[in-house]
Coordinates of C-alpha atoms in Angstrom, one line a residue:
E1 CA 103.1 109.3 111.3
Y2 CA 106.7 108.2 111.3
Q3 CA 106.2 105.8 114.2
W4 CA 105.1 102.2 114.0
K5 CA 101.8 101.8 116.0
G6 CA 100.8 98.3 115.2
P7 CA 99.2 96.6 112.2
F8 CA 96.7 98.4 110.0
Y9 CA 95.2 98.0 106.5
F10 CA 94.1 100.0 103.5
I11 CA 92.0 99.4 100.5
Q12 CA 93.3 99.5 96.9
G13 CA 91.0 99.9 94.0
A14 CA 91.8 100.5 90.3
D15 CA 90.2 101.5 87.0
P16 CA 86.7 102.7 87.8
Q17 CA 87.1 104.0 84.3
F18 CA 83.7 105.5 83.7
G19 CA 82.8 104.9 80.0
L20 CA 84.9 101.8 79.2
M21 CA 82.1 99.2 79.6
K22 CA 80.0 100.5 76.8
A23 CA 83.0 101.4 74.6
W24 CA 84.4 97.8 75.1
T25 CA 81.1 96.1 74.4
H26 CA 80.6 98.2 71.2
G27 CA 84.1 97.7 70.1
D28 CA 84.7 101.5 69.9
T29 CA 87.1 102.4 72.6
E30 CA 87.8 105.8 70.9
N31 CA 84.3 107.4 71.0
G32 CA 82.0 104.8 72.4
D33 CA 82.2 106.0 76.0
D34 CA 79.0 108.1 76.0
E35 CA 77.3 106.0 78.8
W36 CA 78.6 105.0 82.2
G37 CA 75.6 104.2 84.3
E38 CA 76.9 100.7 85.0
E39 CA 80.2 102.1 86.3
I40 CA 78.5 104.6 88.5
K41 CA 76.6 101.7 90.2
L42 CA 79.9 99.7 90.6
A43 CA 81.7 102.7 92.1
E44 CA 78.8 103.3 94.5
Q45 CA 79.0 99.7 95.5
A46 CA 82.7 100.1 96.1
V47 CA 82.2 103.1 98.3
Q48 CA 79.4 101.5 100.3
A49 CA 81.6 98.4 100.9
V50 CA 84.5 100.5 102.1
N51 CA 82.2 102.6 104.4
K52 CA 80.9 99.5 106.1
L53 CA 84.3 98.0 107.1
N54 CA 85.1 97.8 110.7
P55 CA 87.7 98.6 111.8
K56 CA 88.0 101.4 109.2
P57 CA 90.8 101.3 106.6
K58 CA 93.6 103.9 107.0
F59 CA 92.9 105.1 103.4
F60 CA 91.4 104.1 100.1
V61 CA 93.7 104.4 97.1
L62 CA 92.5 104.4 93.4
C63 CA 95.3 103.3 91.1
G64 CA 94.5 105.3 88.0
D65 CA 92.1 105.4 85.0
L66 CA 89.5 107.2 87.1
V67 CA 87.5 107.7 83.9
H68 CA 87.8 106.4 80.3
G69 CA 87.8 109.7 78.4
M70 CA 91.3 110.8 77.3
P71 CA 92.3 114.4 77.8
G72 CA 90.3 116.7 75.5
T73 CA 87.6 114.1 74.7
R74 CA 83.9 114.9 74.7
W75 CA 82.7 113.1 77.8
K76 CA 85.7 113.4 80.1
K77 CA 84.5 116.3 82.3
N78 CA 81.1 114.7 82.8
Q79 CA 82.7 111.4 83.7
E80 CA 85.0 113.1 86.2
Q81 CA 82.1 115.0 87.8
D82 CA 80.0 111.8 88.1
L83 CA 82.9 110.0 89.7
K84 CA 83.5 112.9 92.2
D85 CA 79.8 112.8 93.1
V86 CA 80.1 109.1 94.0
L87 CA 83.4 109.5 95.9
K88 CA 82.0 112.4 98.0
N89 CA 80.0 109.7 99.9
T90 CA 83.2 108.0 101.1
D91 CA 83.3 108.1 105.0
Q92 CA 85.0 111.4 106.0
D93 CA 87.4 109.5 108.2
I94 CA 88.8 107.5 105.2
P95 CA 91.2 109.6 103.1
L96 CA 91.1 109.1 99.4
V97 CA 94.4 108.7 97.5
F98 CA 94.5 109.2 93.7
V99 CA 97.0 107.8 91.2
S100 CA 97.2 109.1 87.6
G101 CA 96.5 106.6 84.8
N102 CA 97.0 106.8 81.1
H103 CA 93.4 107.8 80.5
D104 CA 93.7 110.5 83.1
I105 CA 96.7 112.3 81.5
G106 CA 97.0 110.6 78.1
N107 CA 99.3 107.9 76.7
T108 CA 101.8 110.5 75.8
P109 CA 101.2 113.1 78.6
T110 CA 102.1 116.8 78.3
S111 CA 102.7 119.4 81.0
E112 CA 99.1 120.7 80.2
T113 CA 97.4 117.3 80.6
I114 CA 99.3 116.6 83.8
G115 CA 98.5 120.2 85.0
D116 CA 94.8 119.5 84.4
Y117 CA 94.9 116.3 86.3
C118 CA 96.6 117.9 89.3
K119 CA 94.0 120.7 89.4
N120 CA 91.3 118.0 89.4
W121 CA 92.7 115.2 91.6
G122 CA 95.9 116.4 93.3
D123 CA 99.6 115.9 92.7
D124 CA 100.6 113.3 90.1
Y125 CA 103.4 112.1 92.5
F126 CA 103.8 112.5 96.2
S127 CA 104.6 110.6 99.4
F128 CA 102.9 110.1 102.8
W129 CA 103.4 108.2 106.0
V130 CA 101.0 106.0 107.8
G131 CA 102.0 104.4 111.2
G132 CA 105.7 104.0 110.4
V133 CA 105.1 102.9 106.8
F134 CA 106.3 105.1 103.9
F135 CA 104.0 105.3 100.8
L136 CA 105.0 106.6 97.4
V137 CA 102.6 107.5 94.6
L138 CA 104.2 107.7 91.1
N139 CA 103.2 108.9 87.7
S140 CA 104.0 105.7 85.7
Q141 CA 103.0 107.5 82.4
L142 CA 106.3 109.4 82.7
Y143 CA 108.1 106.0 82.5
Y144 CA 105.9 104.8 79.6
D145 CA 106.3 107.8 77.3
S146 CA 107.7 111.2 78.5
S147 CA 108.6 112.3 75.0
K148 CA 106.5 115.5 75.3
C149 CA 107.5 116.4 78.8
P150 CA 111.1 115.0 79.4
E151 CA 111.7 117.6 82.1
L152 CA 108.8 116.3 84.2
R153 CA 110.2 112.8 84.0
Q154 CA 113.6 114.1 85.2
A155 CA 111.9 116.0 88.1
Q156 CA 110.1 112.8 89.2
D157 CA 113.3 110.8 89.0
A158 CA 115.2 113.3 91.1
W159 CA 112.4 113.5 93.6
L160 CA 112.1 109.7 93.9
D161 CA 115.8 109.4 94.7
E162 CA 115.4 112.0 97.4
Q163 CA 112.4 110.2 98.9
L164 CA 114.1 106.8 99.0
A165 CA 117.0 108.5 100.8
V166 CA 114.6 109.9 103.3
A167 CA 113.0 106.5 103.8
A168 CA 116.4 104.9 104.4
K169 CA 117.2 107.5 107.1
Q170 CA 113.9 107.2 108.9
K171 CA 114.1 103.4 109.3
C172 CA 110.5 102.9 108.1
K173 CA 108.9 99.4 108.5
H174 CA 108.0 99.2 104.9
I175 CA 108.1 101.2 101.7
I176 CA 105.0 100.7 99.5
V177 CA 104.6 102.1 96.0
F178 CA 101.4 102.9 94.0
Q179 CA 101.4 103.4 90.2
H180 CA 99.0 102.8 87.4
I181 CA 101.1 100.7 85.0
P182 CA 102.6 97.5 86.4
L183 CA 106.4 97.0 86.2
F184 CA 105.5 93.5 84.9
L185 CA 102.4 91.2 84.9
S186 CA 104.0 87.9 86.0
K187 CA 107.7 87.8 85.3
P188 CA 110.3 90.5 85.7
D189 CA 111.9 89.7 82.3
E190 CA 108.7 89.3 80.3
D191 CA 108.4 91.0 76.9
D192 CA 107.2 94.5 76.5
D193 CA 103.4 94.8 76.3
Y194 CA 100.7 97.5 76.3
F195 CA 100.0 96.5 80.0
N196 CA 103.6 96.7 81.4
L197 CA 106.5 99.1 81.5
G198 CA 109.1 98.5 78.8
K199 CA 112.1 96.4 79.7
S200 CA 114.5 99.4 79.1
V201 CA 113.0 101.3 82.1
R202 CA 111.6 98.4 84.0
Q203 CA 114.9 96.8 85.0
A204 CA 116.3 100.1 86.4
I205 CA 113.2 100.8 88.4
M206 CA 113.0 97.3 89.8
E207 CA 116.6 97.4 90.9
K208 CA 116.2 100.9 92.4
F209 CA 113.2 99.7 94.4
H210 CA 114.9 96.4 95.4
K211 CA 118.0 98.3 96.7
A212 CA 115.8 100.8 98.6
G213 CA 114.0 97.9 100.3
V214 CA 110.5 98.5 98.8
S215 CA 108.2 95.7 99.9
A216 CA 105.5 96.0 97.2
V217 CA 104.3 97.9 94.2
F218 CA 100.5 98.0 93.7
S219 CA 99.0 98.9 90.3
G220 CA 96.0 98.5 88.1
H221 CA 95.8 99.1 84.3
Y222 CA 95.4 95.4 83.4
H223 CA 91.7 94.9 84.4
R224 CA 92.7 91.4 85.6
N225 CA 94.5 90.2 88.7
A226 CA 98.2 89.3 88.2
G227 CA 101.6 89.8 89.7
G228 CA 104.9 88.2 90.7
F229 CA 108.2 88.9 92.4
Y230 CA 111.5 90.5 91.5
K231 CA 114.0 89.4 94.2
G232 CA 112.2 90.4 97.4
L233 CA 109.9 93.0 95.7
E234 CA 106.3 92.0 95.1
M235 CA 104.5 93.3 92.1
V236 CA 100.7 93.3 92.8
V237 CA 98.3 93.9 89.8
S238 CA 94.7 94.4 90.8
S239 CA 91.7 94.0 88.6
A240 CA 89.2 96.8 88.0
I241 CA 86.3 98.2 89.9
G242 CA 84.9 98.8 86.4
C243 CA 85.2 96.9 83.2
Q244 CA 86.7 93.4 83.5
L245 CA 88.9 92.2 80.6
G246 CA 89.5 88.7 82.1
Q247 CA 87.7 86.3 84.4
D248 CA 87.9 88.4 87.6
T249 CA 85.0 90.1 89.3
H250 CA 84.6 93.8 89.9
G251 CA 86.5 94.2 93.2
L252 CA 88.8 95.8 95.7
R253 CA 92.0 94.6 97.3
V254 CA 92.4 94.6 101.1
V255 CA 96.0 95.1 102.1
V256 CA 97.1 94.4 105.7
V257 CA 100.5 95.8 106.9
T258 CA 102.1 94.1 109.9
E259 CA 105.6 94.7 111.3
E260 CA 107.0 91.8 109.2
K261 CA 104.9 91.7 106.1
V262 CA 102.4 93.1 103.6
V263 CA 99.5 90.6 103.1
H264 CA 96.7 91.3 100.6
K265 CA 93.6 89.7 99.2
Y266 CA 91.3 90.6 96.4
Y267 CA 87.6 90.6 97.2
S268 CA 84.6 91.0 94.9
L269 CA 82.5 94.1 95.6
I270 CA 79.6 91.9 96.7
D271 CA 81.7 89.8 99.1
L272 CA 83.4 92.8 100.7
G273 CA 80.1 94.6 101.0
S274 CA 78.2 91.7 102.5
R275 CA 80.8 89.9 104.6
G276 CA 83.6 92.4 105.3
L277 CA 87.1 91.3 106.2
E278 CA 87.6 87.6 106.9
K279 CA 88.8 86.3 110.3
E280 CA 92.3 85.6 109.2
L281 CA 92.9 89.3 108.3
L282 CA 91.1 90.6 111.4
D283 CA 93.3 88.4 113.5
M284 CA 96.4 89.9 111.9
L285 CA 95.1 93.4 112.7
A286 CA 94.4 92.4 116.3
E287 CA 98.0 91.2 117.0
Q288 CA 100.5 93.3 118.9
K289 CA 97.8 95.7 120.2

C-alpha cells in the first residue's frame, strides 16, 4: 500500500498488562500478579469497542506490556494465553499489531527473551505500509538497556537507517513510529526517568526521526496520557487499557491520518464502545473521498 488513497484511521492501545492491577493494589509488583480477571474484562471491552466501530479502523496496535509477568515468571504463560483468547475475538478484518514492552522481554532483554517474544507475538521490530503511510515498530528496550544483547541493538539501528532511507525514496505521506517506552513524557530535555528513554540515546533518536520527517511516535509504558513536541515531531504517550497509575480512564486512542496531518484523541473504553467516533473525526475521514 505505497499509494495514498485518502484519510484513514487506526486504534492504538497500550499496557493491557494482565496481572498488574492486583500486584499494584497489594504493593507487590514482583509476585503479586496471580489474578487478572479485571484485566480480562477490560481487554474484552476494548475488543468489543473496536469491533463496533464504523468505518473499521485499518489496524489495532498494542504498544507493549501485553502481560505483567516478566520472562520466566510463574504466571506469564497463563497471562499470555488469556490475552490471546481475548484478542482472538477481534474482527478478522482488523489486523493486530504488537509492540514489545519491558514486561514482555525483560528490563534487560537477552536474545532468548526476545526470541520467546517473537515466537509468541511476531517480530520485535518491523515496518509496514498502509495507504501511502509508512509505519515502523521498534523494540525500545534495546535503547533502554541492550547490555546483554548489544548485537541486537546494532542490528535494529542498521535496519532503522535502511528503513528511513526507503521512506525517503518512496515519498510517503507520513512516517509513524510505535514503541513501548516514550522518548520523553512532556519535554525533550527532561531528566532521565523510569518512564522515558535516557537523554544519552534520546537526543540522537529524536534528531534522526526529525531529519527523516517522522510525524509522530506513539508509545505506552506510563499508564497515563502525556506527550509533547521535539521540533516538528510529536511524542504521544497513551494511557493503559489495564491498570491506571494516574487520573486517566482505561481507554484507547483513535488516530486519524489525513494528507496533511495526524490527529488523535484518547477515548475511555466506555465512551468508544457506546458512542463510537465523534463527528469531527468522521468528517475528517469523509474528506477527499
